[in-house]
Short mmCIF file of C-alpha atoms in Angstrom, two decimals:
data_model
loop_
_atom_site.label_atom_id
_atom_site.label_comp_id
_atom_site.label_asym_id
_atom_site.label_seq_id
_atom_site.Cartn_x
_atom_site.Cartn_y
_atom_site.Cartn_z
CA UNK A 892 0.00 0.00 0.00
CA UNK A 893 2.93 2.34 0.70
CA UNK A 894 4.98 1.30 -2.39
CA UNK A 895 1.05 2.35 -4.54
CA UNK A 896 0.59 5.77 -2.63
CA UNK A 897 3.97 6.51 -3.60
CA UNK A 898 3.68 6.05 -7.05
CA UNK A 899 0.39 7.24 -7.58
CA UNK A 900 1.98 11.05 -7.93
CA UNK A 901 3.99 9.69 -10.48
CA UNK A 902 1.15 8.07 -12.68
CA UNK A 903 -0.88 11.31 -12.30
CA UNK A 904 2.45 13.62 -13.73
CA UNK A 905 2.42 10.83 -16.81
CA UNK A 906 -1.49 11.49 -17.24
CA UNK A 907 -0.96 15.36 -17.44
CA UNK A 908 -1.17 16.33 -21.09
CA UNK A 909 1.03 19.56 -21.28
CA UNK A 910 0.46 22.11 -23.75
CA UNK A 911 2.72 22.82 -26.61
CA UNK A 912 5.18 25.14 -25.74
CA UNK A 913 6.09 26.24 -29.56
CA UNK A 914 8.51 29.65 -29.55
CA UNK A 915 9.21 29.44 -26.37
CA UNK A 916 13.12 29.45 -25.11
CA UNK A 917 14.34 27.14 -21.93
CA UNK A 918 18.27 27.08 -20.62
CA UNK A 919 18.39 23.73 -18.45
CA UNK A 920 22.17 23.29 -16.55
CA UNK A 921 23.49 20.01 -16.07
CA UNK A 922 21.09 18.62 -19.29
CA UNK A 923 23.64 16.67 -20.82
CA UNK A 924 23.11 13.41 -18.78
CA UNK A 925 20.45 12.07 -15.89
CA UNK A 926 17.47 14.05 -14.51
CA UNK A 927 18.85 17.45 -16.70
CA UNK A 928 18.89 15.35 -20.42
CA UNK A 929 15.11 13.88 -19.41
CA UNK A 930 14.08 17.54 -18.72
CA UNK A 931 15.64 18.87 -21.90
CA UNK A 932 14.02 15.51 -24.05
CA UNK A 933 10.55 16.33 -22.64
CA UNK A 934 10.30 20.40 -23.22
CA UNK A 935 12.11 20.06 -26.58
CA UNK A 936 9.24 17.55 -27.34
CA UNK A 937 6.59 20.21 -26.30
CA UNK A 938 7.99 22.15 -28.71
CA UNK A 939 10.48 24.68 -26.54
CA UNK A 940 14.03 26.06 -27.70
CA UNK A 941 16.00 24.12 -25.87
CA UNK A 942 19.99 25.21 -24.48
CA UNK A 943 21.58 22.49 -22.78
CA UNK A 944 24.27 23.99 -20.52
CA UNK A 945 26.67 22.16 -19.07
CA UNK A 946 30.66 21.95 -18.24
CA UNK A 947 30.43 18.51 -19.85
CA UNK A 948 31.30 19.38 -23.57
CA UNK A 949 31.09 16.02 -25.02
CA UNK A 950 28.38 14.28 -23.17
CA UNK A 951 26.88 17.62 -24.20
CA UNK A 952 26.99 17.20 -27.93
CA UNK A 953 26.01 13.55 -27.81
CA UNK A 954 22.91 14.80 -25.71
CA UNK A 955 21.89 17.20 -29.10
CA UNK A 956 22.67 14.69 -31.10
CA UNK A 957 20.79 11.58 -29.66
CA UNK A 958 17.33 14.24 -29.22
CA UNK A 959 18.02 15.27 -32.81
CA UNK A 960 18.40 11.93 -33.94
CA UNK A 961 14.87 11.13 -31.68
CA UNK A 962 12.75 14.04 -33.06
CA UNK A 963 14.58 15.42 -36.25
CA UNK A 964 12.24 18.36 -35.89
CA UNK A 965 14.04 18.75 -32.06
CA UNK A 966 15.36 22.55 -31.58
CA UNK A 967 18.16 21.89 -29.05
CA UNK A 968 21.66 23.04 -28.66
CA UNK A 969 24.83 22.90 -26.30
CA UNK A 970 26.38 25.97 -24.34
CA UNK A 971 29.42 25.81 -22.14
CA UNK A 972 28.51 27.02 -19.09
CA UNK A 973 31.63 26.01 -15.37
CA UNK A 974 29.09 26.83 -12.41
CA UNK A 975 32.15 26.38 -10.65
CA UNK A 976 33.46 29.42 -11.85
CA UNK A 977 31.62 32.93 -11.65
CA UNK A 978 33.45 33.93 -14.79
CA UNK A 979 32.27 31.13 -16.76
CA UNK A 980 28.72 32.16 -15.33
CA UNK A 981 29.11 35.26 -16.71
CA UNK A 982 30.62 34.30 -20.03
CA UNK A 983 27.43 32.24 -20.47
CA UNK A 984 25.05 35.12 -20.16
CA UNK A 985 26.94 37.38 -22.22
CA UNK A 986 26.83 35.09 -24.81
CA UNK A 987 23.13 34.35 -24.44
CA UNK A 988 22.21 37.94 -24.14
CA UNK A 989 24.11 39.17 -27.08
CA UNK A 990 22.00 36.36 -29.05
CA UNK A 991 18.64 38.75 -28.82
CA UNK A 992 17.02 35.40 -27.89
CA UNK A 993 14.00 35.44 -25.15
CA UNK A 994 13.98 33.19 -22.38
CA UNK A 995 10.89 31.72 -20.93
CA UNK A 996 12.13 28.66 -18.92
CA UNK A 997 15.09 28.47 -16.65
CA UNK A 998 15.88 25.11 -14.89
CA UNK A 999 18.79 24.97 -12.45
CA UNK A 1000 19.26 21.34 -11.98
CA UNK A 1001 23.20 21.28 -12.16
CA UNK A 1002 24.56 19.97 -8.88
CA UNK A 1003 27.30 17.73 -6.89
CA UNK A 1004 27.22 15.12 -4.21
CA UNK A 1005 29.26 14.37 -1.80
CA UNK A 1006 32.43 15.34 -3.22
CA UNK A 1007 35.64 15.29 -1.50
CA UNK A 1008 36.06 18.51 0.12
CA UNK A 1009 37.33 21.00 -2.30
CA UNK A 1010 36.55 24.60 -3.76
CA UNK A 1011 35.39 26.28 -6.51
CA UNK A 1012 37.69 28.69 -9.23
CA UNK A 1013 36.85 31.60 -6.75
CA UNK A 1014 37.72 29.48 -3.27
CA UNK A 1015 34.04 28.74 -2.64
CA UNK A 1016 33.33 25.08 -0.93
CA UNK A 1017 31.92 23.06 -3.96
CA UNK A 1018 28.35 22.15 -2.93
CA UNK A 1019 27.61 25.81 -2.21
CA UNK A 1020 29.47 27.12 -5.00
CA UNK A 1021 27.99 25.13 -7.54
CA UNK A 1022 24.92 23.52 -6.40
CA UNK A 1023 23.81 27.48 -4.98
CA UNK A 1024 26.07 30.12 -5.97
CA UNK A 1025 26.65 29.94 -9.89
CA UNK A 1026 23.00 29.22 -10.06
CA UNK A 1027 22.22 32.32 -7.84
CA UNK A 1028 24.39 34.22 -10.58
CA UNK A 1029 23.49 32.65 -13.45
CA UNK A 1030 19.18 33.59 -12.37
CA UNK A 1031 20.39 36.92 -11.33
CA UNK A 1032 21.73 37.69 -14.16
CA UNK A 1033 19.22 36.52 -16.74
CA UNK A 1034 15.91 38.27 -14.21
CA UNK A 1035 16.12 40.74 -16.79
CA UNK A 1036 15.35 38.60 -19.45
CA UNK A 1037 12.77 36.32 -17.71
CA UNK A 1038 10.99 39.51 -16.93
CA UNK A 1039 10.75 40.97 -20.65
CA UNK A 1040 9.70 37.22 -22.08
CA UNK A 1041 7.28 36.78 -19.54
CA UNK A 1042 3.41 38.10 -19.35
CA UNK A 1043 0.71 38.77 -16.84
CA UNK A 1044 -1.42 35.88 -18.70
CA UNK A 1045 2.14 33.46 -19.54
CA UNK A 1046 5.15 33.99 -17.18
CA UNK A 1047 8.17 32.84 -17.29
CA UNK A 1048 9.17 30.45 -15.00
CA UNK A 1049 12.01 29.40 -12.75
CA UNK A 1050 12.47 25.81 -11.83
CA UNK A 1051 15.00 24.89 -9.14
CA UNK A 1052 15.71 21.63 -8.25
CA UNK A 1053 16.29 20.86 -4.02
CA UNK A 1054 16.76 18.03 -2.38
CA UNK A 1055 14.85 16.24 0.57
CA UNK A 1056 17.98 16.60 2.07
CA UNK A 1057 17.43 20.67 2.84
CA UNK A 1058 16.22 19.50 5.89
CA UNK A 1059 19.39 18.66 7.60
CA UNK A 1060 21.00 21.75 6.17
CA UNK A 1061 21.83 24.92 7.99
CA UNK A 1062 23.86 27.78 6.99
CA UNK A 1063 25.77 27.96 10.19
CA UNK A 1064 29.82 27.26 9.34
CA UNK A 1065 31.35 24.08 10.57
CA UNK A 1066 34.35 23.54 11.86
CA UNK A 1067 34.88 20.01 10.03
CA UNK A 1068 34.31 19.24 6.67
CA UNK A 1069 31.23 16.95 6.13
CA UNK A 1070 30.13 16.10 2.17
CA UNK A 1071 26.56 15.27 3.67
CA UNK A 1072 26.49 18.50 5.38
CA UNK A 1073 27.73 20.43 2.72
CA UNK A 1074 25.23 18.53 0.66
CA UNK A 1075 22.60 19.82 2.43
CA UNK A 1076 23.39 23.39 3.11
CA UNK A 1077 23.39 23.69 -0.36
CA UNK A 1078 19.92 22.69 -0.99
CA UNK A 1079 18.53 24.75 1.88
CA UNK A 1080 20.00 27.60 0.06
CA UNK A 1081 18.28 26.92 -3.09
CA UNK A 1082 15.10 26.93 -1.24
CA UNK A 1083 15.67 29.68 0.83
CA UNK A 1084 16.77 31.89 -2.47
CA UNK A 1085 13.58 30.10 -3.93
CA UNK A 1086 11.34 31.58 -1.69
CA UNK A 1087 13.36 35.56 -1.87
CA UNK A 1088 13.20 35.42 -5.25
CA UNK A 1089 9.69 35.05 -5.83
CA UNK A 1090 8.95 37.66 -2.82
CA UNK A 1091 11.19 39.93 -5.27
CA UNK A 1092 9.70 39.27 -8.06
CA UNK A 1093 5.79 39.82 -6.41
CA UNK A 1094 6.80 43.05 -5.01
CA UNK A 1095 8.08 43.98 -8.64
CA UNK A 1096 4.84 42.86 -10.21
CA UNK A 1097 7.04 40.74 -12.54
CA UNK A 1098 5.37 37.98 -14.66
CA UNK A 1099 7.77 35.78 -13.39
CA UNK A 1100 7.51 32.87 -10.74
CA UNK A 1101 9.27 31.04 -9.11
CA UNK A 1102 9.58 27.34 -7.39
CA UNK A 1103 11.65 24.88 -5.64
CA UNK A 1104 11.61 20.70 -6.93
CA UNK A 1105 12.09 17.91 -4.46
CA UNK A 1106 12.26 15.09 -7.70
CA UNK A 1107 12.61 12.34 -4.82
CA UNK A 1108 15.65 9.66 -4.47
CA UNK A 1109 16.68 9.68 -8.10
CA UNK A 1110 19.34 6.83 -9.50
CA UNK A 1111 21.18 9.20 -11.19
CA UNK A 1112 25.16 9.29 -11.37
CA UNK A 1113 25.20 11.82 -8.58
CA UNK A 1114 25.73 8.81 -6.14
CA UNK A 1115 29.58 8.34 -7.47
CA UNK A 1116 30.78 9.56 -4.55
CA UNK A 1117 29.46 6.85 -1.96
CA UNK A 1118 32.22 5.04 -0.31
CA UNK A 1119 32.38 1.17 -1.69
CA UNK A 1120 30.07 -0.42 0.59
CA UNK A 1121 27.63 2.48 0.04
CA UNK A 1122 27.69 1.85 -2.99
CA UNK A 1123 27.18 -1.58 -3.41
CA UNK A 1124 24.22 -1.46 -0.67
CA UNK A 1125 22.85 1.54 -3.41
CA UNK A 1126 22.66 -0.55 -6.87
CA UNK A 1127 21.27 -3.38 -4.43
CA UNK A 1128 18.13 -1.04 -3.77
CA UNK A 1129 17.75 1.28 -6.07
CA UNK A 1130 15.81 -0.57 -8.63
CA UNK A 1131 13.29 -1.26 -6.16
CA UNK A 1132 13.27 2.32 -4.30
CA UNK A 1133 14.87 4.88 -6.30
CA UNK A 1134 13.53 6.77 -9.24
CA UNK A 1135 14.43 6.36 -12.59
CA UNK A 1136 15.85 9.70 -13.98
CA UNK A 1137 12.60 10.51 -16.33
CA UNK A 1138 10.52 9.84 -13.54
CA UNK A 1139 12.76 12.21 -11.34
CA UNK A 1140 12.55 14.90 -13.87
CA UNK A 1141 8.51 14.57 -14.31
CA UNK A 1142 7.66 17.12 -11.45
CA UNK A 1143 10.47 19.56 -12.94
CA UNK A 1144 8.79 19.47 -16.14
CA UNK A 1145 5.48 19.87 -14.56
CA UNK A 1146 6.47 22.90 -12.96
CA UNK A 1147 7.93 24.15 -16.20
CA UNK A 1148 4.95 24.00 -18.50
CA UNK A 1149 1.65 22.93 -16.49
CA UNK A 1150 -0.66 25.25 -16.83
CA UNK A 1151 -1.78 24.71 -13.20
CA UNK A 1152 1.19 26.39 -12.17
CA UNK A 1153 0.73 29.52 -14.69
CA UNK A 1154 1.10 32.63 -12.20
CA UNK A 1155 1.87 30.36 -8.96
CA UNK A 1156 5.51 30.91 -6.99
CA UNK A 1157 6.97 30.21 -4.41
CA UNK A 1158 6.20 26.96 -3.57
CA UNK A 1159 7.87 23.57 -2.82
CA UNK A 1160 6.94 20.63 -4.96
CA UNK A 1161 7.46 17.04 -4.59
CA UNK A 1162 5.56 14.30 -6.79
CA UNK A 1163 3.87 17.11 -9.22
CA UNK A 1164 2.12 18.80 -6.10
CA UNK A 1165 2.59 21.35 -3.36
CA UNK A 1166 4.70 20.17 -0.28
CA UNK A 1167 6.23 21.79 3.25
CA UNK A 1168 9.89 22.53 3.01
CA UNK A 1169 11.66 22.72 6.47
CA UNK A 1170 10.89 25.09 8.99
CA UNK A 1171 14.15 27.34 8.70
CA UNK A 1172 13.37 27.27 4.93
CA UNK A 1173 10.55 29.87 5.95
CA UNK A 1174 12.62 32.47 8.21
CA UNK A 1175 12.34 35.62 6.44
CA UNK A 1176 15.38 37.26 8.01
CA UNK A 1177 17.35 33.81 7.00
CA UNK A 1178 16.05 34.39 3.26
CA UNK A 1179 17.27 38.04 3.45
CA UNK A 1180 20.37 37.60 4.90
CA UNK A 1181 21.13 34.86 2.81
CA UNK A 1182 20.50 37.38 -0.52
CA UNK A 1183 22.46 40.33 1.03
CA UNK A 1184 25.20 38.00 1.54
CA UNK A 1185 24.93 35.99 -1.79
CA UNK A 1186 24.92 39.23 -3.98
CA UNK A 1187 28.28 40.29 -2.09
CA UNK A 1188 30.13 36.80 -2.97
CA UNK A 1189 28.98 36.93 -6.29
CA UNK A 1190 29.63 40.30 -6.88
CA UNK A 1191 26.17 41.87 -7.47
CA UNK A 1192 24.24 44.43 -5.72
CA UNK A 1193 21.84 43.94 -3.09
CA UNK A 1194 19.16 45.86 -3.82
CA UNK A 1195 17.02 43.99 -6.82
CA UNK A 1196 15.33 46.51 -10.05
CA UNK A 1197 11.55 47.48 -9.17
CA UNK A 1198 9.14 47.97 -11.99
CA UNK A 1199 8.72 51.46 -12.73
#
């Protein structure tokens, strides 16, 4: 009975007929390979513009190519994009911008696991610096665009993929290392930016929203990192209990082009349907703090545009 009520989310996404998104533009990171490529196969199928950025440059190009070779009418396309460095970030956008090209769909999906602990180009820890900051760039930087593409009756549309996980994080520094906390802290940052973001944007009267993903345990190759008998324990169970990465990128792609989400931010989703994120996730002074301090590291200013 568990096992059915768990999967009966899942059946309902695959039910949902979404609309056809033609002329529509969508930037997904990390789409070259797992929950990323079944989010870019899906809205390129629906008829979206879809730019595949990733750090991956091969796995990239054989992601364009097997969708092409799928769906020959398929617009897709690869872009560099390092969210472990801020310049690459910025590279990215430049290059996007100076294209003219609108953008109606951004997923940030891109992340790490439990990697060994090391930093980023600009000395950031890696789960924060890729997982949250490059993304926090990367949206802040392309708010302008999301705002002109978007309209009071079609907005564009954020999609940011969390993690169950969020609630173990914290943002308060540690004074050991810990993957699974850094894991973590990462997420809750997403969500935390999640919810800012769209309090931004409804001040601003932008037609843009906003929303946080929970996709579930997902066998995806973010689990690399597991020591040995981790591992072993994890392809034991997984075909049983995990996901499979097209089911893990269903409530991603709901969020991205259901129209029961047209106009709705701010929310947490898990299994295609409005969930509670952790308590801290809700602090309002966290959320702000955590901007103020973001738009310092990354080098932007604190105060957001207003609509005139």
């Amino acid at each position: 009975m568990a096992f059915l009520q768990g999967i009966l989310p899942f059946l309902k996404l695959y039910l949902i007929v979404l609309p056809k998104q033609n002329g529509k533009v969508a930037i997904v990171t990390g789409g070259a390979k797992g929950m990323g490529y079944e989010t870019v196969r899906r809205l390129t199928s629906l008829g979206m513009h879809v730019i595949i950025a990733s750090n991956h440059d091969n796995e990239g190009l054989a992601a364009v190519k097997r969708i092409c070779e799928e769906r020959n009418d398929a617009q897709v396309e690869f872009e560099h994009l390092d969210l472990a460095s801020l310049k690459s970030v910025r590279q990215f956008v430049n290059r996007f911008q100076h294209r003219g090209l609108p953008l109606h769909v951004l997923v940030n999906n891109a992340a790490v696991m439990l990697v060994p602990e090391s930093t980023t180009e600009e000395g950031f820890e890696q789960h924060f610096g890729i997982n949250y900051l490059g993304h926090f760039l990367l949206t802040s930087l392309l708010l302008d665009t999301l705002k002109q593409s978007g309209q009071h009756d079609s907005c564009s549309r954020i999609v940011t993929i969390s993690s169950s996980a969020h609630h173990m994080g914290h943002l308060k520094r540690r004074q050991s290392y810990s993957p699974h906390a850094a894991y973590a802290h990462s997420k809750l940052a997403l969500v935390l930016f999640t919810y800012r973001l769209q309090h931004e944007l409804t001040a601003g009267g932008f037609p843009v929203t906003a929303n946080a993903v929970d996709p579930g345990m997902v066998d995806t190759a973010l689990y690399r990192h597991l020591c040995s008998p981790t591992q072993l324990a994890k392809r034991l169970v997984a075909r049983l209990l995990f996901w499979t990465p097209a089911q893990g990128a269903s409530t991603a792609i709901f969020a991205a082009a259901a129209p029961e989400l047209e106009g709705v931010g701010g929310c947490y989703l898990h299994n295609g349907r409005r969930a509670r994120s952790s308590g801290d996730s809700y602090d309002e002074a966290l959320q702000a703090d955590l901007w103020t301090q973001s738009c310092r590291l990354a080098g932007l200013l604190p105060e957001p545009r207003r609509a005139d």
